[in-house]
CSV table of C-alpha atoms and ligand atoms in Angstrom, one decimal:
chain,number,residue,atom,x,y,z
A,12,MET,CA,-25.1,128.0,-62.5
A,13,GLY,CA,-24.9,126.0,-65.8
A,14,ILE,CA,-27.7,123.6,-64.7
A,15,LEU,CA,-29.9,126.5,-63.5
A,16,PHE,CA,-29.4,128.3,-66.9
A,17,LEU,CA,-30.3,125.1,-68.7
A,18,LEU,CA,-33.4,124.7,-66.6
A,19,VAL,CA,-34.5,128.2,-67.3
A,20,ILE,CA,-34.1,127.6,-71.1
A,21,ILE,CA,-36.1,124.3,-70.9
A,22,ILE,CA,-38.9,126.0,-68.9
A,23,LEU,CA,-39.0,128.9,-71.4
A,24,ILE,CA,-39.2,126.5,-74.4
A,25,PHE,CA,-41.9,124.6,-72.6
A,26,LEU,CA,-43.9,127.7,-71.9
A,27,LEU,CA,-43.5,128.9,-75.5
A,28,ARG,CA,-44.7,125.6,-76.9
A,29,LYS,CA,-47.7,125.6,-74.5
A,30,LYS,CA,-48.6,129.1,-75.6
A,31,ARG,CA,-48.3,128.0,-79.2
A,32,GLN,CA,-50.6,125.0,-78.6
A,33,VAL,CA,-53.2,127.0,-76.6
A,34,TYR,CA,-53.4,129.7,-79.3
A,35,SER,CA,-53.0,127.2,-82.2
A,36,ILE,CA,-50.1,129.2,-83.5
A,37,PRO,CA,-48.4,127.2,-86.3
A,38,ALA,CA,-44.9,125.9,-85.6
A,39,GLY,CA,-42.1,127.8,-87.4
A,40,ARG,CA,-40.3,131.1,-87.2
A,41,ALA,CA,-42.3,134.3,-86.8
A,42,VAL,CA,-41.3,136.8,-89.5
A,43,TYR,CA,-44.0,139.4,-88.7
A,44,GLY,CA,-46.1,140.0,-85.6
A,45,ASP,CA,-48.8,142.4,-84.6
A,46,LEU,CA,-50.4,140.7,-81.6
A,47,GLN,CA,-49.5,143.7,-79.5
A,48,SER,CA,-50.0,146.2,-82.3
A,49,GLU,CA,-46.3,146.3,-82.8
A,50,GLY,CA,-46.2,145.5,-86.6
A,51,LYS,CA,-46.2,148.1,-89.4
A,52,THR,CA,-49.0,147.9,-91.9
A,53,LEU,CA,-48.2,145.5,-94.8
A,54,VAL,CA,-49.3,147.0,-98.1
A,55,SER,CA,-49.9,145.5,-101.5
A,56,ARG,CA,-49.4,148.2,-104.1
A,57,ARG,CA,-50.4,145.7,-106.8
A,58,TYR,CA,-53.8,145.0,-105.3
A,59,GLY,CA,-54.4,148.1,-103.3
A,60,LEU,CA,-54.9,146.2,-100.1
A,61,SER,CA,-53.3,146.5,-96.7
A,62,GLY,CA,-53.4,144.6,-93.4
A,63,LYS,CA,-51.7,143.6,-90.2
A,64,PRO,CA,-51.8,139.9,-89.6
A,65,ASP,CA,-51.3,139.0,-85.9
A,66,ARG,CA,-48.5,136.7,-87.0
A,67,VAL,CA,-46.8,135.4,-90.1
A,68,ILE,CA,-44.9,132.2,-89.6
A,69,ARG,CA,-42.3,130.9,-92.0
A,70,LYS,CA,-41.9,127.2,-92.3
A,71,GLY,CA,-39.3,126.5,-95.0
A,72,GLU,CA,-40.5,128.2,-98.1
A,73,GLU,CA,-44.1,128.4,-96.8
A,74,LEU,CA,-45.6,131.5,-95.1
A,75,ILE,CA,-48.6,131.0,-92.9
A,76,PRO,CA,-50.6,134.1,-91.7
A,77,TYR,CA,-52.3,133.7,-88.3
A,78,GLU,CA,-55.1,135.8,-87.0
A,79,PHE,CA,-56.6,135.8,-83.5
A,80,LYS,CA,-60.2,136.8,-82.7
A,81,SER,CA,-61.3,137.2,-79.1
A,82,THR,CA,-64.9,136.2,-80.1
A,83,GLU,CA,-66.4,132.7,-80.4
A,84,ALA,CA,-67.5,131.1,-83.7
A,85,ASP,CA,-68.6,127.7,-84.9
A,86,SER,CA,-67.3,128.3,-88.3
A,87,PRO,CA,-65.1,131.1,-89.9
A,88,ARG,CA,-67.1,134.3,-90.4
A,89,THR,CA,-67.3,135.7,-93.9
A,90,GLY,CA,-65.5,139.0,-93.1
A,91,HIS,CA,-62.7,137.1,-91.4
A,92,LEU,CA,-62.3,134.7,-94.4
A,93,LEU,CA,-62.0,137.8,-96.6
A,94,GLN,CA,-59.5,139.3,-94.3
A,95,MET,CA,-57.4,136.1,-94.5
A,96,GLY,CA,-57.7,136.2,-98.3
A,97,VAL,CA,-56.4,139.8,-98.2
A,98,TYR,CA,-53.4,138.6,-96.1
A,99,PHE,CA,-52.6,135.9,-98.8
A,100,LEU,CA,-52.5,138.6,-101.5
A,101,ILE,CA,-50.5,141.0,-99.4
A,102,LEU,CA,-47.9,138.3,-98.5
A,103,GLU,CA,-47.7,137.2,-102.2
A,104,ASP,CA,-46.9,140.8,-103.1
A,105,ASN,CA,-44.4,141.4,-100.3
A,106,TYR,CA,-42.5,138.1,-100.1
A,107,ALA,CA,-41.6,137.1,-103.7
A,108,GLY,CA,-41.3,133.4,-104.2
A,109,ALA,CA,-43.0,132.4,-100.9
A,110,VAL,CA,-45.4,129.5,-100.9
A,111,ILE,CA,-48.7,130.6,-99.4
A,112,LYS,CA,-51.1,127.7,-99.0
A,113,LYS,CA,-53.1,128.4,-95.9
A,114,GLY,CA,-53.7,130.5,-92.9
A,115,VAL,CA,-54.9,130.0,-89.4
A,116,LEU,CA,-58.0,131.8,-88.0
A,117,LYS,CA,-58.2,131.3,-84.2
A,118,TYR,CA,-61.3,132.1,-82.3
A,119,ARG,CA,-61.6,131.9,-78.5
A,120,THR,CA,-61.9,128.2,-78.3
A,121,ARG,CA,-61.7,127.0,-81.9
A,122,ALA,CA,-59.2,127.3,-84.7
A,123,PHE,CA,-59.8,126.9,-88.4
A,124,GLU,CA,-57.4,126.4,-91.3
A,125,VAL,CA,-58.2,128.6,-94.2
A,126,ARG,CA,-57.0,127.4,-97.6
A,127,ASN,CA,-55.6,129.9,-100.1
A,128,THR,CA,-57.9,128.8,-103.0
A,129,PRO,CA,-58.5,130.5,-106.3
A,130,GLU,CA,-62.2,131.0,-105.2
A,131,LEU,CA,-61.2,132.9,-102.1
A,132,ARG,CA,-58.7,135.0,-104.1
A,133,GLU,CA,-61.4,135.8,-106.7
A,134,ARG,CA,-63.9,136.7,-104.0
A,135,VAL,CA,-61.4,139.1,-102.3
A,136,LEU,CA,-60.5,140.8,-105.6
A,137,ARG,CA,-64.2,141.1,-106.5
A,138,THR,CA,-65.0,142.6,-103.1
A,139,ALA,CA,-62.2,145.1,-103.5
A,140,GLN,CA,-63.4,146.0,-106.9
A,141,LEU,CA,-66.9,146.5,-105.7
A,142,MET,CA,-65.7,148.7,-102.8
A,143,ARG,CA,-63.9,150.9,-105.2
A,144,SER,CA,-67.0,151.4,-107.3
A,145,MET,CA,-69.5,151.1,-104.4
A,146,ARG,CA,-71.7,149.1,-106.6
A,147,GLY,CA,-73.8,146.6,-104.6
A,148,VAL,CA,-71.9,147.3,-101.4
A,149,PRO,CA,-74.0,147.7,-98.2
A,150,ARG,CA,-73.7,151.1,-96.6
A,151,ARG,CA,-71.3,151.5,-93.8
A,152,ASN,CA,-73.0,150.4,-90.6
A,153,HIS,CA,-70.8,152.2,-88.0
A,154,ASP,CA,-69.2,155.5,-87.2
A,155,ASN,CA,-66.0,154.2,-85.8
A,156,PRO,CA,-62.9,155.4,-87.6
A,157,GLY,CA,-60.8,152.9,-85.5
A,158,LYS,CA,-62.7,150.1,-87.2
A,159,CYS,CA,-61.8,151.5,-90.6
A,160,PHE,CA,-58.2,152.0,-89.5
A,161,LYS,CA,-57.8,148.3,-88.9
A,162,CYS,CA,-59.8,147.2,-92.0
A,163,SER,CA,-58.0,145.3,-94.7
A,164,PHE,CA,-60.1,147.0,-97.4
A,165,LYS,CA,-59.5,150.6,-96.3
A,166,GLU,CA,-57.3,151.4,-99.2
A,167,VAL,CA,-60.1,150.7,-101.7
A,168,CYS,CA,-63.2,151.4,-99.6
A,169,SER,CA,-65.1,154.5,-100.7
A,170,GLN,CA,-67.0,154.7,-97.4
A,171,ARG,CA,-64.0,154.7,-95.1
A,172,LEU,CA,-63.9,157.2,-92.2
A,173,ILE,CA,-60.1,157.9,-92.4
A,174,LYS,CA,-57.9,159.6,-94.9
B,30,LIG,S1,-62.9,150.9,-94.5
B,30,LIG,FE1,-64.4,151.2,-92.9
B,30,LIG,S2,-66.4,151.5,-94.0
B,30,LIG,FE2,-64.9,150.5,-95.4
B,30,LIG,S3,-65.3,148.3,-95.2
B,30,LIG,FE3,-63.6,148.8,-93.8
B,30,LIG,S4,-64.6,149.2,-91.8
B,30,LIG,FE4,-66.3,149.3,-93.4
């Protein structure tokens, strides 16, 4: 019985590691998850932004947001980079003292590390500011409230389709 139990534990650990490798999930302890839409929306009151990263991994003092996209891409898409930038700001606001250096953006077959740079931060804040004022922002190109519901900029977007 004892050996069987040990075997089951070893197999479970092996499967979890395999899953982590296949999906490029950073090693560490998950402190937030929304892969199955189970997470509550994280909100930054300070920046007026919100989001639901697929995972947030804690590794010591460091927090690493992780986002999975079922599409394919040769390089990170602009909207996804901004989304990751929003996650950095939200985590900064929600986890005082945490170190937030990078995130992982995983597409179907490729994964990219996104650095939390001052440039990305500036770009996200500028985009949020533009969305509030609608200056220079392209008009909404869809009629899908679900898209707005999931959007990290919904709190500040003047064109959102949801309350
Ligand atoms: S809230 Fe909706 S309209 Fe505004 S940027 Fe997001 S998806 Fe587009």
